[in-house]
XYZ file of C-alpha atoms in Angstrom:
602
model
C 118.741 -15.653 -22.246
C 115.358 -17.230 -22.969
C 114.229 -16.374 -19.422
C 115.081 -12.688 -19.990
C 113.235 -12.647 -23.320
C 110.174 -14.247 -21.705
C 110.295 -11.721 -18.844
C 110.541 -8.793 -21.291
C 107.543 -10.124 -23.195
C 105.513 -10.374 -19.991
C 106.489 -6.829 -18.993
C 105.472 -5.626 -22.438
C 102.045 -7.227 -22.001
C 101.447 -5.286 -18.783
C 103.175 -2.068 -19.905
C 99.958 -0.044 -19.642
C 99.473 -1.048 -16.018
C 103.098 -0.150 -15.274
C 102.625 3.296 -16.850
C 99.325 3.865 -15.046
C 100.869 3.096 -11.655
C 104.402 4.458 -12.107
C 103.563 7.825 -13.683
C 101.670 9.306 -10.678
C 104.543 8.217 -8.399
C 107.243 9.674 -10.645
C 105.420 13.022 -10.804
C 104.981 13.321 -7.021
C 107.974 15.720 -6.578
C 106.036 18.310 -8.617
C 103.596 18.644 -5.716
C 106.353 19.701 -3.306
C 108.561 21.916 -5.494
C 105.870 24.413 -6.580
C 103.368 26.573 -4.696
C 100.520 24.322 -3.466
C 97.741 25.126 -5.939
C 99.983 25.593 -8.994
C 101.861 22.383 -8.154
C 98.650 20.356 -7.925
C 97.392 21.682 -11.266
C 100.744 21.050 -12.980
C 100.698 17.520 -11.550
C 97.334 16.854 -13.215
C 98.424 18.480 -16.508
C 101.640 16.427 -16.695
C 99.804 13.242 -15.721
C 97.232 13.754 -18.490
C 99.912 14.721 -21.015
C 101.884 11.554 -20.236
C 98.803 9.334 -20.459
C 97.861 10.972 -23.763
C 101.336 10.473 -25.241
C 101.657 6.847 -24.100
C 97.952 6.037 -24.588
C 97.978 4.052 -21.366
C 94.296 4.968 -21.180
C 92.014 5.734 -24.139
C 92.310 9.410 -25.058
C 88.712 10.182 -24.096
C 89.058 8.437 -20.716
C 92.168 10.464 -19.875
C 90.174 13.591 -20.750
C 87.765 12.725 -17.904
C 90.472 12.897 -15.207
C 89.838 16.607 -14.342
C 86.311 15.708 -13.234
C 87.856 13.547 -10.500
C 91.214 15.143 -9.733
C 90.421 18.876 -9.809
C 87.750 18.729 -7.059
C 89.634 16.177 -4.922
C 92.853 18.229 -5.029
C 91.090 21.517 -4.322
C 91.876 23.084 -7.704
C 88.353 23.647 -9.004
C 84.892 22.624 -7.727
C 82.987 19.971 -9.640
C 80.241 22.477 -10.501
C 82.782 24.463 -12.539
C 84.666 21.502 -14.063
C 81.747 19.508 -15.498
C 80.164 22.334 -17.578
C 83.445 22.591 -19.526
C 82.586 19.316 -21.255
C 79.515 20.815 -22.920
C 80.398 24.363 -23.893
C 78.881 25.957 -26.986
C 82.113 25.085 -28.821
C 81.357 21.379 -28.322
C 77.915 21.876 -29.844
C 79.412 23.691 -32.838
C 81.617 20.650 -33.377
C 78.607 18.344 -32.941
C 76.615 20.283 -35.542
C 79.436 19.820 -38.064
C 79.481 16.078 -37.394
C 75.707 15.787 -37.806
C 75.824 17.669 -41.100
C 78.581 15.304 -42.248
C 76.410 12.308 -41.286
C 73.579 13.599 -43.504
C 76.009 14.091 -46.407
C 77.265 10.515 -45.982
C 73.740 9.122 -45.667
C 72.743 10.336 -49.137
C 76.105 9.811 -50.892
C 76.442 13.499 -51.713
C 80.196 13.370 -51.053
C 80.678 10.675 -53.722
C 78.737 12.658 -56.330
C 80.839 15.756 -55.622
C 84.101 13.785 -55.816
C 83.305 12.051 -59.108
C 82.037 15.267 -60.706
C 85.236 17.122 -59.781
C 87.382 14.311 -61.216
C 85.408 14.360 -64.475
C 85.946 18.115 -64.785
C 89.661 18.037 -63.907
C 90.740 15.354 -66.401
C 92.356 11.907 -66.303
C 96.068 12.656 -66.732
C 97.897 11.482 -63.567
C 98.909 14.993 -62.447
C 95.374 16.304 -62.980
C 93.833 13.326 -61.216
C 96.116 13.872 -58.212
C 95.066 17.537 -58.158
C 91.405 16.518 -58.396
C 91.804 14.026 -55.551
C 93.519 16.606 -53.356
C 90.971 19.334 -54.085
C 88.013 17.050 -53.385
C 89.497 15.527 -50.232
C 90.426 18.947 -48.870
C 86.931 20.298 -49.550
C 85.268 17.327 -47.834
C 87.684 17.596 -44.927
C 86.628 21.205 -44.360
C 83.225 19.920 -43.243
C 83.740 16.232 -42.417
C 86.385 14.693 -40.171
C 89.816 14.144 -41.738
C 89.512 10.402 -41.111
C 86.105 10.153 -42.800
C 87.261 12.193 -45.821
C 90.258 9.920 -46.335
C 88.189 6.760 -45.982
C 85.611 8.073 -48.461
C 88.157 9.006 -51.132
C 90.406 5.932 -50.980
C 87.895 3.556 -52.664
C 87.472 6.044 -55.518
C 91.251 6.329 -55.874
C 91.640 2.541 -55.828
C 89.039 2.078 -58.581
C 90.761 4.670 -60.778
C 94.220 3.205 -60.152
C 93.034 -0.299 -61.001
C 91.575 0.951 -64.256
C 94.844 2.733 -65.035
C 97.333 0.026 -64.082
C 95.433 -3.129 -63.073
C 95.659 -4.899 -59.708
C 98.702 -4.551 -57.499
C 100.452 -7.636 -56.193
C 100.123 -6.456 -52.643
C 96.366 -6.112 -52.731
C 95.641 -9.049 -50.479
C 98.350 -7.974 -48.068
C 96.991 -4.454 -48.123
C 93.492 -5.567 -47.226
C 94.783 -7.604 -44.336
C 96.867 -4.701 -43.131
C 93.826 -2.479 -43.450
C 91.881 -4.634 -41.017
C 94.786 -4.606 -38.561
C 95.204 -0.856 -38.924
C 91.509 -0.235 -38.382
C 91.557 -2.289 -35.207
C 94.612 -0.354 -34.061
C 92.956 2.997 -34.770
C 89.858 2.016 -32.812
C 91.972 0.672 -29.942
C 93.748 4.036 -29.673
C 90.423 5.781 -29.224
C 90.245 7.186 -32.746
C 86.843 7.018 -34.379
C 86.198 5.085 -37.559
C 82.496 5.030 -38.422
C 80.771 2.021 -40.064
C 80.196 4.002 -43.240
C 83.952 4.422 -43.670
C 84.497 0.676 -43.342
C 81.835 -0.001 -45.936
C 83.442 2.489 -48.283
C 86.878 0.999 -47.817
C 85.413 -2.407 -48.623
C 83.643 -0.972 -51.656
C 86.882 -1.059 -53.618
C 86.129 -4.768 -54.089
C 83.395 -3.781 -56.531
C 85.984 -3.383 -59.299
C 86.913 -7.063 -59.316
C 85.589 -7.382 -62.864
C 88.371 -5.101 -64.123
C 91.092 -6.905 -66.089
C 94.006 -8.187 -64.041
C 97.469 -6.893 -64.811
C 99.349 -9.330 -67.039
C 102.772 -10.139 -65.654
C 105.475 -9.862 -68.320
C 109.103 -10.755 -67.674
C 110.482 -7.240 -67.375
C 114.101 -8.380 -67.647
C 113.683 -8.702 -71.417
C 111.613 -5.512 -71.764
C 113.505 -2.407 -70.501
C 110.654 -0.113 -71.574
C 108.185 -2.152 -69.576
C 110.510 -1.961 -66.575
C 110.438 1.840 -66.799
C 106.674 1.786 -67.221
C 106.286 -0.406 -64.157
C 108.433 1.962 -62.076
C 106.373 4.909 -63.336
C 103.119 3.150 -62.436
C 104.419 2.334 -58.961
C 105.332 5.988 -58.359
C 101.946 7.256 -59.567
C 100.162 4.715 -57.359
C 102.080 5.996 -54.336
C 101.429 9.620 -55.309
C 97.678 8.981 -55.387
C 97.581 7.250 -52.024
C 99.872 9.701 -50.247
C 98.091 12.814 -51.565
C 94.721 11.881 -50.021
C 95.656 11.871 -46.290
C 97.894 14.908 -46.753
C 95.122 16.952 -48.385
C 92.680 15.806 -45.661
C 94.994 17.200 -42.971
C 95.459 20.452 -44.912
C 91.747 20.853 -45.674
C 90.744 20.352 -42.046
C 92.526 23.565 -41.069
C 90.327 25.765 -43.299
C 87.223 25.831 -41.060
C 86.684 25.919 -37.307
C 84.723 22.667 -37.447
C 87.186 20.946 -39.789
C 89.391 19.525 -37.050
C 89.318 19.365 -33.247
C 92.425 21.566 -32.542
C 90.708 24.575 -34.173
C 87.814 24.276 -31.736
C 90.209 23.759 -28.817
C 91.714 27.157 -29.679
C 88.265 28.759 -29.693
C 87.346 27.178 -26.357
C 90.601 28.045 -24.618
C 90.422 31.634 -25.882
C 87.024 31.943 -24.200
C 88.515 30.498 -21.020
C 91.669 32.655 -20.865
C 90.208 35.781 -22.512
C 86.398 35.772 -22.095
C 85.967 39.047 -23.987
C 87.802 37.824 -27.100
C 85.397 37.813 -30.056
C 87.922 38.100 -32.896
C 87.957 34.409 -33.780
C 84.720 33.101 -35.272
C 83.779 30.933 -38.229
C 84.046 33.757 -40.771
C 87.311 35.311 -39.585
C 88.980 31.905 -39.291
C 87.893 30.979 -42.827
C 89.211 34.286 -44.197
C 92.601 33.470 -42.662
C 92.853 29.706 -43.159
C 91.225 29.162 -46.573
C 93.853 31.114 -48.606
C 96.561 29.300 -46.618
C 94.933 25.953 -47.428
C 94.752 26.787 -51.164
C 98.404 27.857 -51.252
C 99.534 24.749 -49.384
C 97.447 22.466 -51.621
C 98.972 23.916 -54.785
C 102.547 23.746 -53.469
C 101.943 20.279 -52.029
C 100.454 19.042 -55.301
C 103.471 20.311 -57.252
C 105.883 18.646 -54.810
C 104.076 15.273 -54.815
C 103.618 15.296 -58.610
C 107.237 16.211 -59.328
C 108.651 13.772 -56.768
C 106.619 10.856 -58.130
C 106.991 11.651 -61.825
C 103.462 12.844 -62.595
C 104.973 16.185 -63.677
C 108.267 16.177 -65.546
C 110.731 19.051 -65.247
C 112.407 18.015 -68.478
C 112.215 20.566 -71.312
C 111.786 17.790 -73.882
C 108.185 16.995 -74.719
C 107.816 13.224 -74.714
C 105.208 11.460 -76.785
C 102.672 9.661 -74.618
C 102.844 5.866 -75.002
C 99.842 3.893 -76.199
C 99.760 2.053 -72.861
C 99.286 5.298 -70.949
C 96.726 6.641 -73.429
C 94.644 3.471 -73.164
C 94.928 3.519 -69.365
C 93.721 7.120 -69.170
C 90.768 6.309 -71.450
C 89.811 3.386 -69.188
C 90.136 5.588 -66.108
C 87.766 8.143 -67.598
C 85.300 5.377 -68.446
C 85.431 4.100 -64.851
C 84.735 7.557 -63.410
C 81.876 8.133 -65.860
C 80.410 4.699 -65.094
C 80.587 5.276 -61.330
C 78.920 8.663 -61.760
C 76.217 7.136 -63.993
C 75.484 4.479 -61.329
C 74.598 7.264 -58.887
C 71.626 8.101 -61.137
C 69.965 11.513 -61.333
C 70.148 13.782 -58.315
C 67.217 12.934 -56.037
C 65.218 15.195 -53.728
C 67.142 14.139 -50.600
C 70.525 15.047 -52.124
C 69.219 18.436 -53.226
C 67.751 19.070 -49.773
C 70.970 18.111 -47.963
C 72.996 20.299 -50.331
C 70.620 23.220 -49.693
C 70.902 22.887 -45.903
C 74.663 22.447 -46.192
C 74.918 25.743 -48.110
C 72.562 27.431 -45.632
C 74.676 26.069 -42.756
C 77.839 27.591 -44.243
C 76.241 30.929 -45.221
C 74.715 31.504 -41.790
C 78.030 30.712 -40.083
C 79.900 33.145 -42.342
C 77.399 35.958 -41.938
C 76.691 35.751 -38.177
C 79.353 38.316 -37.321
C 81.623 39.057 -40.320
C 83.177 42.084 -38.496
C 83.507 44.323 -41.580
C 79.679 44.663 -41.778
C 76.919 43.938 -39.230
C 75.874 40.290 -39.294
C 72.470 38.737 -38.702
C 73.364 38.282 -35.014
C 73.062 42.049 -34.560
C 69.275 41.644 -34.846
C 69.267 39.754 -31.542
C 70.407 40.533 -27.998
C 74.193 41.176 -28.100
C 76.238 38.246 -26.818
C 73.321 35.795 -26.829
C 74.040 34.050 -30.156
C 77.070 32.042 -31.215
C 78.058 29.739 -34.079
C 76.626 26.820 -32.084
C 73.131 28.335 -32.353
C 73.354 28.321 -36.145
C 74.774 24.815 -36.401
C 72.324 23.124 -34.044
C 69.321 24.950 -35.599
C 70.145 23.566 -39.055
C 70.826 20.077 -37.664
C 67.467 19.951 -35.861
C 65.769 20.577 -39.221
C 67.626 17.590 -40.727
C 65.916 15.258 -38.248
C 62.385 16.045 -39.477
C 62.742 17.371 -43.043
C 61.410 14.682 -45.453
C 63.783 12.849 -47.785
C 61.086 12.520 -50.460
C 59.316 15.402 -52.161
C 55.923 16.014 -50.510
C 52.970 15.692 -52.881
C 49.438 17.075 -52.593
C 48.155 14.164 -54.691
C 48.895 11.812 -51.791
C 46.181 13.489 -49.687
C 43.492 12.962 -52.329
C 44.521 9.461 -53.415
C 42.933 7.105 -50.884
C 44.711 4.108 -52.442
C 48.163 5.624 -52.066
C 50.421 3.709 -49.620
C 50.374 5.157 -46.098
C 54.098 4.904 -45.423
C 55.990 7.323 -43.221
C 58.349 9.634 -45.078
C 61.948 9.088 -43.947
C 63.776 12.144 -42.591
C 67.084 13.366 -44.033
C 68.871 12.180 -40.892
C 67.858 9.566 -38.332
C 69.045 9.450 -34.736
C 70.377 5.900 -35.241
C 72.608 7.183 -38.037
C 73.784 10.110 -35.901
C 74.439 7.866 -32.917
C 76.571 5.433 -34.916
C 78.458 8.115 -36.874
C 79.300 10.867 -34.378
C 82.666 10.286 -32.605
C 81.472 11.053 -29.084
C 84.963 10.323 -27.759
C 86.302 13.423 -29.542
C 83.645 15.575 -27.873
C 84.847 14.307 -24.477
C 88.425 14.992 -25.548
C 87.486 18.585 -26.377
C 85.839 18.915 -22.965
C 88.968 17.607 -21.246
C 91.005 20.298 -22.958
C 88.626 23.047 -21.875
C 88.575 21.711 -18.290
C 92.370 21.684 -18.219
C 92.490 25.282 -19.452
C 89.994 26.345 -16.786
C 92.068 24.624 -14.100
C 95.269 26.337 -15.270
C 93.554 29.707 -15.098
C 91.896 29.172 -11.694
C 95.014 27.749 -10.026
C 97.358 30.452 -11.307
C 99.462 27.887 -13.182
C 99.300 29.968 -16.375
C 100.811 32.957 -14.532
C 103.490 30.731 -12.981
C 104.430 29.368 -16.435
C 104.634 32.937 -17.712
C 107.162 33.760 -14.991
C 109.378 30.869 -16.072
C 109.356 32.146 -19.675
C 111.060 35.434 -18.774
C 114.391 34.487 -20.455
C 112.564 34.337 -23.804
C 111.433 37.967 -23.663
C 114.200 39.142 -25.986
C 113.312 36.797 -28.849
C 111.856 38.262 -32.056
C 108.104 37.553 -32.387
C 108.499 36.484 -36.033
C 111.198 34.005 -34.997
C 108.974 32.845 -32.142
C 106.207 31.994 -34.638
C 108.653 29.928 -36.679
C 110.060 28.095 -33.645
C 106.605 27.413 -32.183
C 105.339 25.952 -35.454
C 108.409 23.743 -35.898
C 108.205 22.507 -32.299
C 104.509 21.627 -32.433
C 104.669 20.137 -35.954
C 107.520 17.890 -34.748
C 105.797 16.922 -31.486
C 102.514 16.052 -33.183
C 104.257 13.488 -35.413
C 104.309 11.194 -32.375
C 101.312 12.359 -30.317
C 97.625 13.060 -30.876
C 96.989 16.445 -32.522
C 94.228 17.232 -30.036
C 96.261 16.262 -26.983
C 99.253 18.238 -28.301
C 97.375 21.505 -28.681
C 95.603 21.108 -25.319
C 98.990 20.952 -23.596
C 100.718 23.703 -25.598
C 98.073 26.447 -25.870
C 98.341 27.701 -22.250
C 102.124 27.932 -22.661
C 101.810 29.797 -25.972
C 99.356 32.245 -24.411
C 101.792 33.121 -21.628
C 104.751 33.265 -24.019
C 102.900 35.803 -26.193
C 102.242 37.975 -23.138
C 105.944 37.835 -22.209
C 106.863 38.863 -25.756
C 104.284 41.687 -25.564
C 102.420 40.537 -28.665
C 98.808 39.658 -29.349
C 98.245 36.120 -27.911
C 96.729 35.039 -31.240
C 100.102 35.710 -32.882
C 101.429 32.489 -31.307
C 98.236 30.557 -30.515
C 96.937 30.504 -34.110
C 100.130 29.126 -35.760
C 100.467 26.626 -32.930
C 96.938 25.394 -33.607
C 97.356 25.115 -37.374
C 100.857 23.651 -37.060
C 99.624 20.672 -35.054
C 97.658 19.537 -38.146
C 100.840 19.459 -40.225
C 101.814 15.880 -39.389
C 102.888 14.209 -42.634
C 105.997 12.131 -41.969
C 104.839 8.965 -40.189
C 101.924 6.520 -40.573
C 101.114 6.906 -36.866
C 101.032 10.717 -37.016
C 97.332 10.933 -37.917
C 94.473 8.477 -38.588
C 94.366 9.501 -42.311
C 98.065 8.593 -42.637
C 97.370 5.233 -40.974
C 94.476 4.448 -43.315
C 96.520 5.223 -46.449
C 99.509 3.253 -45.138
C 97.277 0.260 -44.390
C 96.603 -0.298 -48.111
C 100.009 -1.997 -48.301
C 101.322 0.113 -51.203
C 103.259 2.656 -49.115
C 106.409 2.268 -47.034
C 107.477 4.392 -44.094
C 110.332 5.860 -46.128
C 107.841 7.015 -48.801
C 105.880 9.012 -46.241
C 109.012 10.278 -44.467
C 110.640 11.533 -47.686
C 107.502 13.246 -48.965
C 106.303 14.385 -45.548
C 109.540 16.065 -44.459
C 109.368 18.577 -47.308
C 105.610 18.986 -46.738
C 106.319 19.870 -43.096
C 108.945 22.456 -44.072
C 106.661 24.029 -46.692
C 103.770 24.119 -44.213
C 105.851 25.874 -41.554
C 107.117 28.501 -44.025
C 103.678 29.169 -45.538
C 102.136 29.469 -42.079
C 104.793 31.984 -41.025
C 104.109 33.942 -44.225
C 100.371 33.971 -43.508
C 100.790 35.107 -39.897
C 102.961 38.056 -40.922
C 100.763 39.189 -43.850
C 96.987 38.777 -44.205
C 96.410 37.242 -40.740
C 97.713 40.452 -39.176
C 94.777 42.493 -40.513
C 92.140 39.775 -39.997
C 92.990 39.138 -36.334
C 94.320 42.664 -35.629
C 97.701 41.288 -34.623
C 99.374 44.697 -34.810
C 97.716 46.002 -31.647
C 97.395 44.976 -28.024
C 93.742 43.863 -27.967
C 91.218 45.240 -25.505
C 90.251 41.710 -24.450
C 93.653 41.095 -22.819
C 93.877 42.462 -19.249
C 95.958 45.627 -19.485
C 98.029 45.033 -16.345
C 99.462 41.814 -17.813
C 101.665 43.646 -20.275
C 103.078 46.178 -17.802
C 102.973 48.729 -20.557
C 101.316 49.715 -23.788
C 104.049 49.183 -26.327
C 103.597 46.214 -28.639
C 106.668 44.614 -30.108
C 106.084 43.649 -33.707
C 108.269 41.325 -35.718
C 108.290 43.571 -38.748
C 107.708 47.096 -37.517
C 106.951 49.204 -34.452
C 103.324 50.173 -34.146
C 101.277 51.921 -31.502
C 98.818 50.047 -29.376
C 95.097 49.956 -30.039
C 94.196 51.370 -26.620
């Protein structure tokens, strides 16, 4: 028996090598059962999908496989594969990351978070709402992982002021180190600033420790302890959830949104419906609705909001705790000092960044892009232009007196953003992952694999489009609980595009909910990096996330279906067959709608 156990352990140690070698051999029959070019492309797609799911190779390394395999297998020449890794969509994503680095550099995110919490109030339910609102807003512009890591230290400081130290603090810190190492090993980016912020929770060591009282002889204290434990969990679980929800509101908020944009340009080059402004008009109301419903569910489940009709008098313990929490927030905000020139400058460029993206091509009125050659500008132009300014704009207010004061120190004025900061903060692996997705989409199109997949989906032609949206969202939200969000959407988008064509609906009708649905991963610690970071504190159990996350998943799917069949229909013109889809694909002009029959837009 001991020999078998030892052998299993050795096999486990070399499992990645086994997967790397065995997977290409197992998939070999695909090459012989399909037409030559389609079979080769499907072989590469399945190989990459399997490597992404098992993480036998780092995610970004797997994304590089098309550069090697597509030319060698005769699917696509290298000159057409390599440019996919640096499309304008990648540069739009890069501009968002650089703007986030400048915000981190000058602590603007912390000032915004503390100010929101001061305005919201210190009652547990209000604090949870404040945490969720702030995290979601940051996640619209920063990465979900960074937003979670920035907000957790603030939450920890508030919780310690409310309820003192938790017994599992030391265990939580140890777990945090292990979790961070695990996240980095899996190819997920965790910047140094996030680690420093997570460690910053140690600054509240001077807060009074919780006095242990034998709860067996104090029933009221037992209830209070259970209440405190629930509130602690509610705080920690609300932050990663709101980060995932907030990331869906903007195109640059999370990688899957940009994958959709890139693959649309690959499959339908003339599609110009999806841009920063139109996506925000669709996704922001959905994000607000989901945040409110999610906040109510988390607060009710964990006791922050009581459904009882009886109005209970607040205990002195809770009143004192809330007063201390307010003092902690005010003290942290006071330590930031007055707003300096650099913070004001970064905030100005951040607002300019957002305004220019919204107004480039708002559709309902001519945007500023109409002043230039049609088709020459994109959202990437706006983003990179603003980011270039960050690298030379001074962080200190220029003064004319300096020129006339010969004794003034001749020190170089630091820019708002340095290249060293950008280099250490930007997750370059995600940019490669985006490129791998675009290369895969290009290969599917060039090889005819997309058309072949469409032929296999013929039995689904009779399904209702509204039901298809629901099923697609459930499928992808379930799949992404166990696999990378980015890898999931890369694999599914070509299938969703062909399925929409078979159902004779606008491709966006299935591709958009599929994209948003892959961000709705709430049930497991391994589902997303934000979930892993929150779980690593040591105060949450898997069952806590599963119980809360299951209902969050259901609510997300239902709200997304509601959005797609209401306001999204007018924003993305889902009620017509778009001009940017080749007409011969549909074999007709009638568009089947889930709610009503409408004529086509041709």
